[in-house]
Tab-separated table of C-alpha atoms (C1' of nucleotides) in Angstrom:
chain	number	residue	atom	x	y	z
A	1	MET	CA	8.575	0.950	45.383
A	2	ALA	CA	6.702	2.132	42.473
A	3	ILE	CA	8.394	2.564	39.161
A	4	THR	CA	9.553	5.787	38.441
A	5	ARG	CA	9.554	5.991	35.654
A	6	GLU	CA	11.021	8.959	33.522
A	7	PRO	CA	8.985	12.278	33.705
A	8	LEU	CA	6.937	13.655	29.822
A	9	THR	CA	8.724	16.971	29.037
A	10	ARG	CA	8.363	17.889	25.322
A	11	LEU	CA	11.822	17.297	24.571
A	12	ARG	CA	11.054	13.241	25.584
A	13	ILE	CA	7.765	13.365	23.408
A	14	VAL	CA	9.867	14.773	20.962
A	15	GLU	CA	12.657	12.303	20.636
A	16	LEU	CA	10.065	9.379	21.272
A	17	ALA	CA	7.612	10.432	18.287
A	18	LEU	CA	11.293	11.632	15.905
A	19	GLY	CA	11.698	7.023	17.402
A	20	ILE	CA	8.731	6.558	15.455
A	21	ILE	CA	8.445	8.390	12.472
A	22	ASP	CA	12.271	7.144	12.320
A	23	THR	CA	11.334	2.804	12.195
A	24	GLU	CA	7.835	3.039	11.592
A	25	GLY	CA	7.297	6.051	9.446
A	26	LEU	CA	4.803	8.759	9.747
A	27	SER	CA	1.479	6.933	9.602
A	28	ALA	CA	2.924	4.865	11.773
A	29	LEU	CA	2.303	7.706	13.988
A	30	ASN	CA	-0.221	8.534	16.770
A	31	MET	CA	-1.101	9.519	19.512
A	32	ARG	CA	-1.846	6.474	21.515
A	33	ARG	CA	1.493	4.923	20.246
A	34	LEU	CA	3.064	7.734	21.268
A	35	ALA	CA	2.025	7.705	24.757
A	36	ALA	CA	2.234	4.421	25.109
A	37	ALA	CA	6.397	4.771	24.334
A	38	ALA	CA	6.362	7.236	26.591
A	39	GLY	CA	4.622	4.667	29.052
A	40	VAL	CA	1.570	7.550	29.491
A	41	GLN	CA	-1.713	7.645	28.854
A	42	PRO	CA	-3.062	9.273	25.404
A	43	MET	CA	-4.198	12.564	26.666
A	44	SER	CA	-1.171	13.319	28.825
A	45	LEU	CA	0.457	14.405	25.830
A	46	TYR	CA	-2.174	17.129	25.743
A	47	HIS	CA	-0.446	18.993	28.393
A	48	HIS	CA	2.481	19.544	26.446
A	49	PHE	CA	1.514	20.374	23.451
A	50	PRO	CA	-2.227	21.542	21.533
A	51	ASN	CA	-2.498	18.340	19.194
A	52	LYS	CA	-0.822	16.616	17.293
A	53	ASP	CA	0.488	19.172	14.052
A	54	ALA	CA	2.304	20.470	16.843
A	55	ILE	CA	4.211	17.523	17.637
A	56	LEU	CA	4.878	17.483	14.432
A	57	GLY	CA	5.983	20.819	14.124
A	58	ALA	CA	8.412	20.142	16.961
A	59	VAL	CA	9.696	17.668	15.356
A	60	ALA	CA	10.773	19.728	12.279
A	61	GLU	CA	12.656	22.329	14.533
A	62	SER	CA	14.387	20.180	16.154
A	63	ILE	CA	15.367	18.362	12.941
A	64	ALA	CA	15.638	21.141	11.954
A	65	GLY	CA	17.924	23.076	14.232
A	66	ALA	CA	20.125	19.303	14.330
A	67	ALA	CA	21.111	19.648	10.704
A	68	LEU	CA	21.250	23.662	10.085
A	69	GLY	CA	22.059	24.953	12.996
A	70	ASP	CA	25.413	27.176	12.971
A	71	GLN	CA	26.694	26.756	9.382
A	72	ARG	CA	29.165	29.315	8.511
A	73	ALA	CA	31.855	28.372	6.179
A	74	ALA	CA	34.280	30.789	5.394
A	75	GLY	CA	35.846	30.091	0.925
A	76	THR	CA	34.060	30.562	-2.177
A	77	TRP	CA	30.587	31.213	-2.763
A	78	GLN	CA	30.824	28.472	-4.659
A	79	GLU	CA	32.175	26.193	-1.916
A	80	ARG	CA	29.803	27.511	0.724
A	81	THR	CA	26.456	26.710	-1.158
A	82	ARG	CA	27.518	23.810	-1.560
A	83	LEU	CA	28.321	23.345	2.138
A	84	LEU	CA	24.922	24.861	2.769
A	85	PHE	CA	23.253	22.308	0.678
A	86	ALA	CA	25.418	19.569	1.806
A	87	GLY	CA	23.932	20.201	5.118
A	88	LEU	CA	19.978	20.345	3.919
A	89	TYR	CA	20.989	16.937	1.813
A	90	GLU	CA	22.202	15.618	5.357
A	91	LEU	CA	18.906	16.718	7.082
A	92	VAL	CA	17.315	14.401	4.266
A	93	GLN	CA	19.365	11.688	4.593
A	94	ALA	CA	18.746	11.199	8.385
A	95	HIS	CA	14.829	10.968	8.568
A	96	PRO	CA	14.229	10.498	4.849
A	97	ARG	CA	10.704	8.736	6.826
A	98	ALA	CA	10.257	12.559	8.152
A	99	LEU	CA	10.638	14.364	5.099
A	100	PRO	CA	6.595	15.562	4.382
A	101	LEU	CA	7.265	17.697	7.462
A	102	ILE	CA	10.432	18.811	6.263
A	103	THR	CA	9.310	20.295	3.017
A	104	THR	CA	6.270	22.382	4.756
A	105	GLY	CA	8.096	23.254	7.944
A	106	VAL	CA	11.741	23.685	7.895
A	107	LEU	CA	11.855	26.768	6.400
A	108	ARG	CA	9.583	28.529	8.617
A	109	THR	CA	11.858	27.328	11.769
A	110	PRO	CA	14.742	29.530	13.297
A	111	SER	CA	17.236	27.148	11.722
A	112	GLY	CA	15.599	27.014	8.435
A	113	ARG	CA	15.544	30.688	8.331
A	114	HIS	CA	18.545	31.035	9.094
A	115	TRP	CA	19.995	28.677	6.596
A	116	MET	CA	17.780	30.466	3.895
A	117	GLU	CA	19.269	33.750	5.209
A	118	GLU	CA	22.852	32.834	5.154
A	119	LEU	CA	22.249	31.165	1.737
A	120	MET	CA	21.430	34.374	-0.132
A	121	GLY	CA	23.611	36.416	1.750
A	122	VAL	CA	26.273	34.027	0.149
A	123	LEU	CA	24.867	34.476	-3.218
A	124	LEU	CA	24.101	37.904	-2.535
A	125	GLU	CA	27.665	39.039	-2.152
A	126	ALA	CA	29.217	36.565	-4.648
A	127	GLY	CA	27.120	39.469	-7.146
A	128	PHE	CA	23.999	37.211	-7.859
A	129	THR	CA	20.931	39.265	-8.943
A	130	PRO	CA	17.903	38.806	-6.570
A	131	ASP	CA	16.152	37.125	-9.040
A	132	ALA	CA	19.142	35.020	-9.937
A	133	ALA	CA	19.539	33.904	-5.913
A	134	ALA	CA	16.348	33.123	-5.926
A	135	ARG	CA	16.638	30.693	-9.171
A	136	VAL	CA	20.209	28.411	-7.609
A	137	TYR	CA	18.061	28.424	-4.457
A	138	HIS	CA	14.763	26.765	-6.240
A	139	LEU	CA	16.389	24.263	-8.631
A	140	LEU	CA	18.856	22.793	-5.311
A	141	GLY	CA	17.134	22.586	-3.270
A	142	ALA	CA	14.857	21.360	-5.539
A	143	PHE	CA	17.164	18.798	-6.394
A	144	THR	CA	18.227	18.319	-2.706
A	145	LEU	CA	14.541	17.308	-1.692
A	146	GLY	CA	13.880	15.431	-4.216
A	147	LEU	CA	17.047	13.061	-3.717
A	148	GLY	CA	15.955	13.186	-0.534
A	149	TYR	CA	12.010	11.947	-1.527
A	150	ALA	CA	13.725	8.610	-4.280
A	151	GLN	CA	15.353	7.739	-0.475
A	152	LEU	CA	11.802	7.829	1.146
A	153	LEU	CA	10.551	5.588	-2.236
A	154	SER	CA	13.098	3.198	-1.842
A	155	LEU	CA	12.709	2.667	2.414
A	156	GLU	CA	8.594	2.592	1.803
A	157	VAL	CA	8.163	0.634	-1.607
A	158	PRO	CA	11.334	-1.914	-1.307
A	159	ALA	CA	12.978	-2.894	-4.884
A	160	GLU	CA	11.690	-6.609	-3.624
A	161	THR	CA	8.315	-5.160	-4.596
A	162	ILE	CA	8.398	-3.662	-7.546
A	163	ILE	CA	11.123	-7.089	-9.318
A	164	GLY	CA	8.118	-9.248	-7.456
A	165	GLU	CA	5.563	-7.351	-9.519
A	166	LEU	CA	7.788	-7.747	-13.265
A	167	THR	CA	7.817	-11.546	-12.604
A	168	GLY	CA	6.381	-13.002	-15.124
A	169	HIS	CA	6.784	-9.854	-17.545
A	170	TRP	CA	10.111	-9.459	-17.874
A	171	ALA	CA	9.267	-10.362	-21.766
A	172	ASP	CA	7.559	-7.037	-22.126
A	173	TYR	CA	10.579	-5.228	-20.421
A	174	PRO	CA	13.985	-6.633	-22.043
A	175	ASN	CA	16.149	-3.173	-20.995
A	176	LEU	CA	14.395	-2.823	-17.973
A	177	LEU	CA	16.123	-6.977	-17.898
A	178	ARG	CA	18.861	-5.155	-18.439
A	179	VAL	CA	19.202	-2.860	-16.429
A	180	GLY	CA	17.785	-4.999	-13.243
A	181	LEU	CA	19.286	-4.065	-9.714
A	182	GLN	CA	21.295	-1.835	-10.850
A	183	LEU	CA	18.122	0.835	-10.686
A	184	ALA	CA	18.515	-0.397	-6.878
A	185	ILE	CA	21.860	-0.168	-6.333
A	186	TRP	CA	22.621	3.977	-5.928
A	187	ASP	CA	25.346	5.470	-4.551
A	188	GLN	CA	23.513	8.073	-3.855
A	189	PRO	CA	25.538	11.093	-1.820
A	190	ALA	CA	28.269	10.529	-4.542
A	191	ASP	CA	25.492	11.394	-7.425
A	192	PHE	CA	23.794	14.550	-4.851
A	193	ALA	CA	27.762	15.471	-4.955
A	194	THR	CA	28.104	15.456	-8.975
A	195	GLY	CA	24.345	16.605	-9.738
A	196	LEU	CA	25.378	19.678	-7.416
A	197	ASP	CA	28.983	20.408	-8.945
A	198	VAL	CA	27.160	20.161	-12.242
A	199	LEU	CA	24.031	22.927	-11.432
A	200	LEU	CA	26.830	25.041	-9.671
A	201	GLU	CA	29.056	24.827	-12.391
A	202	ARG	CA	26.226	26.006	-14.888
A	203	PHE	CA	25.302	28.894	-12.375
A	204	ALA	CA	28.748	29.856	-11.858
A	205	LYS	CA	28.940	30.768	-15.883
A	206	GLU	CA	25.742	32.596	-16.212
A	207	LEU	CA	27.959	35.239	-12.466
A	208	GLY	CA	30.299	35.414	-14.927
A	209	GLU	CA	28.559	35.992	-18.293
A	210	ALA	CA	26.191	38.851	-16.252
A	211	GLY	CA	28.171	40.205	-14.109
B	1	MET	CA	-40.083	10.537	-13.084
B	2	ALA	CA	-36.800	9.757	-10.860
B	3	ILE	CA	-33.814	11.423	-11.214
B	4	THR	CA	-31.616	8.948	-13.120
B	5	ARG	CA	-28.210	9.893	-11.655
B	6	GLU	CA	-25.057	9.033	-13.923
B	7	PRO	CA	-24.392	5.421	-13.507
B	8	LEU	CA	-21.111	4.396	-11.194
B	9	THR	CA	-18.268	3.210	-13.150
B	10	ARG	CA	-15.013	2.731	-12.178
B	11	LEU	CA	-13.964	5.480	-14.548
B	12	ARG	CA	-16.569	8.023	-12.690
B	13	ILE	CA	-14.966	6.861	-9.806
B	14	VAL	CA	-11.446	7.911	-10.876
B	15	GLU	CA	-11.844	11.095	-12.270
B	16	LEU	CA	-14.668	11.885	-9.042
B	17	ALA	CA	-11.611	11.835	-6.627
B	18	LEU	CA	-8.861	13.267	-9.349
B	19	GLY	CA	-11.186	16.159	-8.996
B	20	ILE	CA	-11.144	16.289	-4.810
B	21	ILE	CA	-7.410	15.968	-4.374
B	22	ASP	CA	-6.875	18.409	-7.326
B	23	THR	CA	-8.717	21.169	-5.918
B	24	GLU	CA	-9.169	20.580	-2.293
B	25	GLY	CA	-5.763	17.514	-2.217
B	26	LEU	CA	-4.827	14.473	-1.292
B	27	SER	CA	-6.427	14.241	2.297
B	28	ALA	CA	-9.595	15.635	1.543
B	29	LEU	CA	-10.603	13.084	-0.822
B	30	ASN	CA	-12.624	10.469	1.938
B	31	MET	CA	-15.456	7.644	1.060
B	32	ARG	CA	-18.076	9.703	2.112
B	33	ARG	CA	-16.696	12.585	0.471
B	34	LEU	CA	-16.341	10.787	-2.383
B	35	ALA	CA	-19.462	8.848	-2.507
B	36	ALA	CA	-21.889	12.495	-2.233
B	37	ALA	CA	-19.450	13.354	-4.871
B	38	ALA	CA	-21.103	10.244	-6.694
B	39	GLY	CA	-24.567	10.940	-5.393
B	40	VAL	CA	-24.029	7.598	-3.834
B	41	GLN	CA	-23.940	6.430	-0.721
B	42	PRO	CA	-20.515	5.277	0.667
B	43	MET	CA	-20.741	1.892	0.726
B	44	SER	CA	-21.476	1.719	-3.062
B	45	LEU	CA	-18.472	2.554	-3.804
B	46	TYR	CA	-17.025	-0.859	-1.915
B	47	HIS	CA	-18.342	-2.686	-5.403
B	48	HIS	CA	-16.109	-1.061	-7.423
B	49	PHE	CA	-13.119	-1.331	-5.557
B	50	PRO	CA	-12.141	-2.981	-2.888
B	51	ASN	CA	-10.842	-0.959	-1.025
B	52	LYS	CA	-9.335	3.540	-0.467
B	53	ASP	CA	-6.284	2.312	-1.583
B	54	ALA	CA	-7.119	0.466	-4.602
B	55	ILE	CA	-9.108	3.857	-6.145
B	56	LEU	CA	-5.809	5.827	-5.653
B	57	GLY	CA	-3.750	3.126	-7.423
B	58	ALA	CA	-6.391	3.555	-9.809
B	59	VAL	CA	-6.181	7.417	-9.877
B	60	ALA	CA	-2.350	6.988	-10.198
B	61	GLU	CA	-2.673	4.482	-13.017
B	62	SER	CA	-5.170	7.214	-14.572
B	63	ILE	CA	-2.560	9.806	-14.372
B	64	ALA	CA	0.219	8.203	-16.185
B	65	GLY	CA	-1.683	6.428	-18.328
B	66	ALA	CA	-2.758	9.923	-19.548
B	67	ALA	CA	0.799	11.947	-19.717
B	68	LEU	CA	3.099	8.604	-20.288
B	69	GLY	CA	0.839	7.282	-22.946
B	70	ASP	CA	3.117	6.600	-26.225
B	71	GLN	CA	6.344	7.931	-26.145
B	72	ARG	CA	7.878	6.896	-29.274
B	73	ALA	CA	10.681	9.612	-30.118
B	74	ALA	CA	13.335	9.923	-32.741
B	75	GLY	CA	16.169	11.777	-33.115
B	76	THR	CA	19.523	11.925	-30.488
B	77	TRP	CA	19.232	10.216	-27.537
B	78	GLN	CA	19.436	13.658	-25.790
B	79	GLU	CA	16.657	14.847	-27.340
B	80	ARG	CA	14.674	11.684	-26.384
B	81	THR	CA	15.307	11.410	-23.116
B	82	ARG	CA	14.712	15.634	-22.726
B	83	LEU	CA	11.049	14.353	-24.382
B	84	LEU	CA	10.754	11.567	-21.650
B	85	PHE	CA	11.467	12.891	-18.682
B	86	ALA	CA	9.446	16.152	-19.975
B	87	GLY	CA	6.156	14.303	-20.370
B	88	LEU	CA	6.894	12.845	-16.585
B	89	TYR	CA	7.746	16.930	-15.521
B	90	GLU	CA	4.279	16.928	-17.628
B	91	LEU	CA	2.704	15.185	-15.385
B	92	VAL	CA	4.242	16.308	-12.239
B	93	GLN	CA	3.046	19.439	-12.966
B	94	ALA	CA	-0.798	18.473	-13.837
B	95	HIS	CA	-1.641	17.036	-10.642
B	96	PRO	CA	0.853	18.609	-7.687
B	97	ARG	CA	-1.827	17.182	-5.308
B	98	ALA	CA	-1.808	13.586	-6.395
B	99	LEU	CA	2.536	13.595	-5.658
B	100	PRO	CA	2.576	11.309	-3.302
B	101	LEU	CA	0.706	9.176	-5.145
B	102	ILE	CA	2.416	9.113	-8.451
B	103	THR	CA	5.736	8.399	-6.741
B	104	THR	CA	4.914	5.436	-5.167
B	105	GLY	CA	2.775	4.002	-8.335
B	106	VAL	CA	3.659	5.447	-11.370
B	107	LEU	CA	6.400	3.236	-12.253
B	108	ARG	CA	3.890	0.019	-11.022
B	109	THR	CA	1.429	0.794	-13.397
B	110	PRO	CA	1.985	-0.570	-16.691
B	111	SER	CA	2.439	2.753	-18.443
B	112	GLY	CA	5.113	3.972	-16.045
B	113	ARG	CA	6.626	0.724	-16.517
B	114	HIS	CA	5.780	1.479	-20.553
B	115	TRP	CA	8.408	4.721	-19.934
B	116	MET	CA	11.121	3.431	-17.931
B	117	GLU	CA	11.242	0.499	-20.414
B	118	GLU	CA	11.452	3.315	-23.048
B	119	LEU	CA	14.199	5.146	-21.572
B	120	MET	CA	16.393	2.374	-19.879
B	121	GLY	CA	16.115	1.663	-24.564
B	122	VAL	CA	16.920	5.120	-25.309
B	123	LEU	CA	20.128	5.149	-22.644
B	124	LEU	CA	21.448	1.273	-23.284
B	125	GLU	CA	21.551	2.012	-26.915
B	126	ALA	CA	22.858	5.348	-26.657
B	127	GLY	CA	26.280	3.574	-24.999
B	128	PHE	CA	25.606	3.696	-21.159
B	129	THR	CA	26.525	0.833	-19.281
B	130	PRO	CA	23.142	-0.584	-16.993
B	131	ASP	CA	24.926	1.076	-14.538
B	132	ALA	CA	25.216	4.323	-15.917
B	133	ALA	CA	21.722	4.448	-17.277
B	134	ALA	CA	20.645	3.776	-13.809
B	135	ARG	CA	22.237	6.938	-12.256
B	136	VAL	CA	20.935	9.152	-15.070
B	137	TYR	CA	17.632	7.773	-14.175
B	138	HIS	CA	18.059	8.530	-10.836
B	139	LEU	CA	19.614	11.808	-11.162
B	140	LEU	CA	17.196	12.934	-13.870
B	141	GLY	CA	14.209	11.641	-12.164
B	142	ALA	CA	15.222	13.335	-8.647
B	143	PHE	CA	15.992	16.101	-10.090
B	144	THR	CA	11.918	16.062	-11.843
B	145	LEU	CA	10.090	14.793	-8.575
B	146	GLY	CA	11.617	17.629	-6.435
B	147	LEU	CA	10.480	20.832	-8.803
B	148	GLY	CA	7.459	18.813	-7.870
B	149	TYR	CA	7.366	19.026	-4.368
B	150	ALA	CA	8.686	22.569	-4.628
B	151	GLN	CA	4.940	23.813	-6.853
B	152	LEU	CA	2.734	20.908	-4.328
B	153	LEU	CA	4.192	22.749	-1.540
B	154	SER	CA	3.874	26.744	-3.120
B	155	LEU	CA	0.207	25.486	-2.980
B	156	GLU	CA	0.530	24.019	0.540
B	157	VAL	CA	2.327	26.909	1.797
B	158	PRO	CA	1.491	29.982	0.679
B	159	ALA	CA	3.734	32.356	0.061
B	160	GLU	CA	1.620	34.934	2.344
B	161	THR	CA	1.788	32.485	5.155
B	162	ILE	CA	5.382	32.372	4.456
B	163	ILE	CA	6.153	36.277	4.171
B	164	GLY	CA	3.378	36.644	7.480
B	165	GLU	CA	5.455	34.184	10.050
B	166	LEU	CA	8.670	37.228	9.051
B	167	THR	CA	6.704	40.668	9.353
B	168	GLY	CA	8.296	41.712	12.678
B	169	HIS	CA	11.884	39.817	12.111
B	170	TRP	CA	12.387	41.194	8.752
B	171	ALA	CA	15.790	43.026	10.697
B	172	ASP	CA	16.858	39.190	11.705
B	173	TYR	CA	17.144	38.295	7.698
B	174	PRO	CA	18.135	41.520	5.873
B	175	ASN	CA	18.984	39.385	2.891
B	176	LEU	CA	16.163	37.103	2.692
B	177	LEU	CA	14.345	40.774	2.825
B	178	ARG	CA	16.408	42.261	-0.235
B	179	VAL	CA	15.606	38.754	-2.727
B	180	GLY	CA	11.836	39.136	-1.581
B	181	LEU	CA	9.200	37.903	-3.577
B	182	GLN	CA	11.477	36.922	-5.757
B	183	LEU	CA	11.175	33.396	-4.025
B	184	ALA	CA	7.879	33.516	-4.381
B	185	ILE	CA	8.421	33.822	-8.678
B	186	TRP	CA	9.339	31.302	-10.856
B	187	ASP	CA	9.184	30.198	-13.988
B	188	GLN	CA	9.699	26.869	-13.161
B	189	PRO	CA	9.887	25.065	-16.743
B	190	ALA	CA	12.156	27.195	-17.601
B	191	ASP	CA	14.179	26.239	-14.804
B	192	PHE	CA	12.959	22.458	-15.233
B	193	ALA	CA	14.389	23.076	-19.253
B	194	THR	CA	17.399	24.273	-17.814
B	195	GLY	CA	18.749	22.122	-15.043
B	196	LEU	CA	18.045	18.952	-17.540
B	197	ASP	CA	20.633	20.622	-20.209
B	198	VAL	CA	22.782	21.192	-17.703
B	199	LEU	CA	22.237	17.435	-16.544
B	200	LEU	CA	22.094	16.093	-19.606
B	201	GLU	CA	25.842	17.467	-21.198
B	202	ARG	CA	27.339	16.258	-18.035
B	203	PHE	CA	26.185	12.329	-18.643
B	204	ALA	CA	27.202	13.233	-22.436
B	205	LYS	CA	30.360	14.349	-21.438
B	206	GLU	CA	30.895	10.904	-19.330
B	207	LEU	CA	29.738	9.022	-22.072
B	208	GLY	CA	32.325	10.284	-24.551
B	209	GLU	CA	34.793	9.198	-22.074
B	210	ALA	CA	33.617	6.114	-21.289
B	211	GLY	CA	33.022	5.078	-25.051
C	1	DT	C1'	-45.641	-17.062	-14.930
C	2	DT	C1'	-42.690	-18.012	-11.084
C	3	DG	C1'	-38.418	-19.463	-10.330
C	4	DT	C1'	-33.113	-18.498	-9.909
C	5	DG	C1'	-29.671	-16.060	-9.935
C	6	DC	C1'	-26.741	-11.484	-11.176
C	7	DT	C1'	-25.405	-6.788	-11.228
C	8	DA	C1'	-25.464	-2.783	-8.320
C	9	DC	C1'	-26.577	-0.749	-4.703
C	10	DC	C1'	-27.722	0.594	0.738
C	11	DG	C1'	-28.391	0.741	5.737
C	12	DT	C1'	-26.040	-0.924	10.021
C	13	DA	C1'	-22.373	-1.292	13.709
C	14	DC	C1'	-17.570	-1.381	14.046
C	15	DT	C1'	-13.059	-0.406	14.551
C	16	DT	C1'	-9.087	3.410	15.434
C	17	DT	C1'	-7.988	7.887	15.919
C	18	DG	C1'	-7.706	13.085	17.326
C	19	DT	C1'	-9.242	15.716	20.540
C	20	DA	C1'	-12.617	18.211	24.192
C	21	DC	C1'	-13.814	18.369	29.634
C	22	DG	C1'	-13.417	17.549	33.226
C	23	DC	C1'	-11.038	15.328	37.660
C	24	DC	C1'	-7.100	14.096	40.847
C	25	DT	C1'	-3.065	13.339	42.556
C	26	DT	C1'	0.840	15.706	44.367
C	27	DA	C1'	4.199	18.946	45.166
C	28	DC	C1'	5.038	22.866	47.076
C	29	DT	C1'	4.152	27.659	49.491
C	30	DT	C1'	2.600	30.237	53.467
D	1	DA	C1'	-3.316	22.788	57.498
D	2	DA	C1'	-5.113	24.490	53.666
D	3	DG	C1'	-4.620	26.697	49.024
D	4	DT	C1'	-2.800	26.045	44.282
D	5	DA	C1'	-1.017	24.597	40.333
D	6	DA	C1'	1.514	21.941	37.272
D	7	DG	C1'	0.848	17.258	35.380
D	8	DG	C1'	-1.327	12.539	34.409
D	9	DC	C1'	-5.766	10.375	33.544
D	10	DG	C1'	-10.784	8.679	32.353
D	11	DT	C1'	-14.770	9.206	29.464
D	12	DA	C1'	-17.162	10.226	25.639
D	13	DC	C1'	-17.700	11.893	21.174
D	14	DA	C1'	-16.658	12.936	15.904
D	15	DA	C1'	-14.410	11.733	11.749
D	16	DA	C1'	-12.945	7.747	8.747
D	17	DG	C1'	-12.515	2.964	6.784
D	18	DT	C1'	-15.238	-0.854	5.775
D	19	DA	C1'	-17.389	-5.909	7.274
D	20	DC	C1'	-21.496	-7.863	6.645
D	21	DG	C1'	-25.476	-9.135	5.290
D	22	DG	C1'	-29.029	-7.151	2.919
D	23	DT	C1'	-32.785	-5.561	-0.835
D	24	DA	C1'	-34.315	-4.317	-5.428
D	25	DG	C1'	-34.264	-4.739	-10.302
D	26	DC	C1'	-33.629	-7.226	-14.543
D	27	DA	C1'	-32.372	-11.317	-17.789
D	28	DC	C1'	-33.566	-15.842	-18.695
D	29	DA	C1'	-35.218	-20.076	-18.121
D	30	DA	C1'	-38.625	-23.711	-17.022
DNA sequence: TTGTGCTACCGTACTTTGTACGCCTTACTT
DNA sequence: AAGTAAGGCGTACAAAGTACGGTAGCACAA
C-alpha cells in the first residue's frame, strides 16, 4: 500500500510556490524547499518548468489572472477607471510579498495586457488624448503600487523593530514620539480610495478644460 | 616599485558598491565582484564590515545622508512638506536601482529619522492631529515610492522588450496601439509635482474643515 | 635589538542554491 | 512481449556568502 501523493503538475507547483511566497516571502522560495512541499525531489520540478524564473512567471500570471480576470463594468469613465485600479489594488494587497514579481511581470501576462487595454479603452473613449491617458495610467499605477510596497514594507520590517531601534533616542525625536504608533496603524484601503478619488478628480478637471 | 592601490576603507567600499548597484543593479553586487572592483581579495571586505547586509545598510545610509541631509526650510507647511518630499523623490530618482534598499533602510538611518522627525514637526505644527499627520506621510510616501518603482521598472524591463512581446498581437490591443510609445515617454518629475500638489491641496482642505 | 601586539589583508574550505546530465520506472501502445 | 514516452530521481558542478585561522608590516616598550 504505497502512499499515493498528489501528482505533480504545473498548477500544483504554482499553487505551492505562491503559498510559500505569501507566508514566508519571496526569498524563502527555492527549488529544494518547493520540491519538499510537493513531496518530490528537486529535479522533478524541471520536468514541468525550464527553470525557477519560469515558475515565478507562472505565479505572476496566476495572480494576475485571478484579480484582473474580467473587468468589464459600465458607468462613467471615472467609475470604470476606479474599478480597474481597485482590481489592481486588490491584487497587490492579496499578495504583497509577491509584489516584486507583479511589478515586473503583470503587464506582460495576458490578463495584465487585457487590463491595460481595457483601461486605455475607457480613457480614450472618455476623450483623453493618448498622451493624457498614459499620464493617468502612470500616476494612478505608481500610486497603487506604492501602497503595495508600503504594505510589503510593514510585513518585512514590523513596527516593533523600528520602535525598538528608537528606544533611548526619543529625546531626539519629540514629534515622532507624539505621532508614535499612529504610524503603524493605517486604514490603507480607505486612503487608497481617497487618493484615487482626488487624482481622478484632477484628471476630470483637466479633461474638461481640454475637451 | 610595488603598485600601491587605494587603501580599503568603509567609505571606499560603500562608494564602489553604490557604483555597481547604479550601473548593473542590485543583483550584480556580490562580494567577489566588489572585492575585484577594489583590487582586493573577497575576505578582506570582512575586515571592514561583518557581512554583506551591513554593506547594503551602509549604502542606504550614504544615499539617505546625501539627499535628506539638512532640510530645514521656511514657508507654509505646504511648501515645507513639498520640499521634504522633493528630497525623498530626488533620492529615489538618483538611485532607482537601490530602491529596495532604500525602502527597507532609509527610515532606519539617522538621516532618514531626521527627515521623518522634521516632517512630523511641520505637520503637527500646522495643526494636523497625529493621526492625520501619519496619513499624510503614508499617502505621500507611497506615491513618491511608487514613482521610484516605476522608474526602476523602466530600467529593468525596457519599453522595447514589452513592445517586442506585443508584435503580432496588435489586433487584440487596438487601444494600446493608439497610445503606443506614449506609455514609455514620461515627464515624471512634472507628474510628481502635480500629484504632490493635488494631494496636498486635499490635505489642506481637510485641515481647514477640522481645524 | 628583540619581543609584543595591532591592523589590514588573504587562503582554504564549507554551505546554500540553481541546474546540467543522464538513468530508472511506470503505464500505455501495438 | 517489446517499445516508447512521461514523470521522477541521483549525482555533480558552479556561483555566492562567509567561518576560521592565518601572515605581513608597523609601532613601540624593554
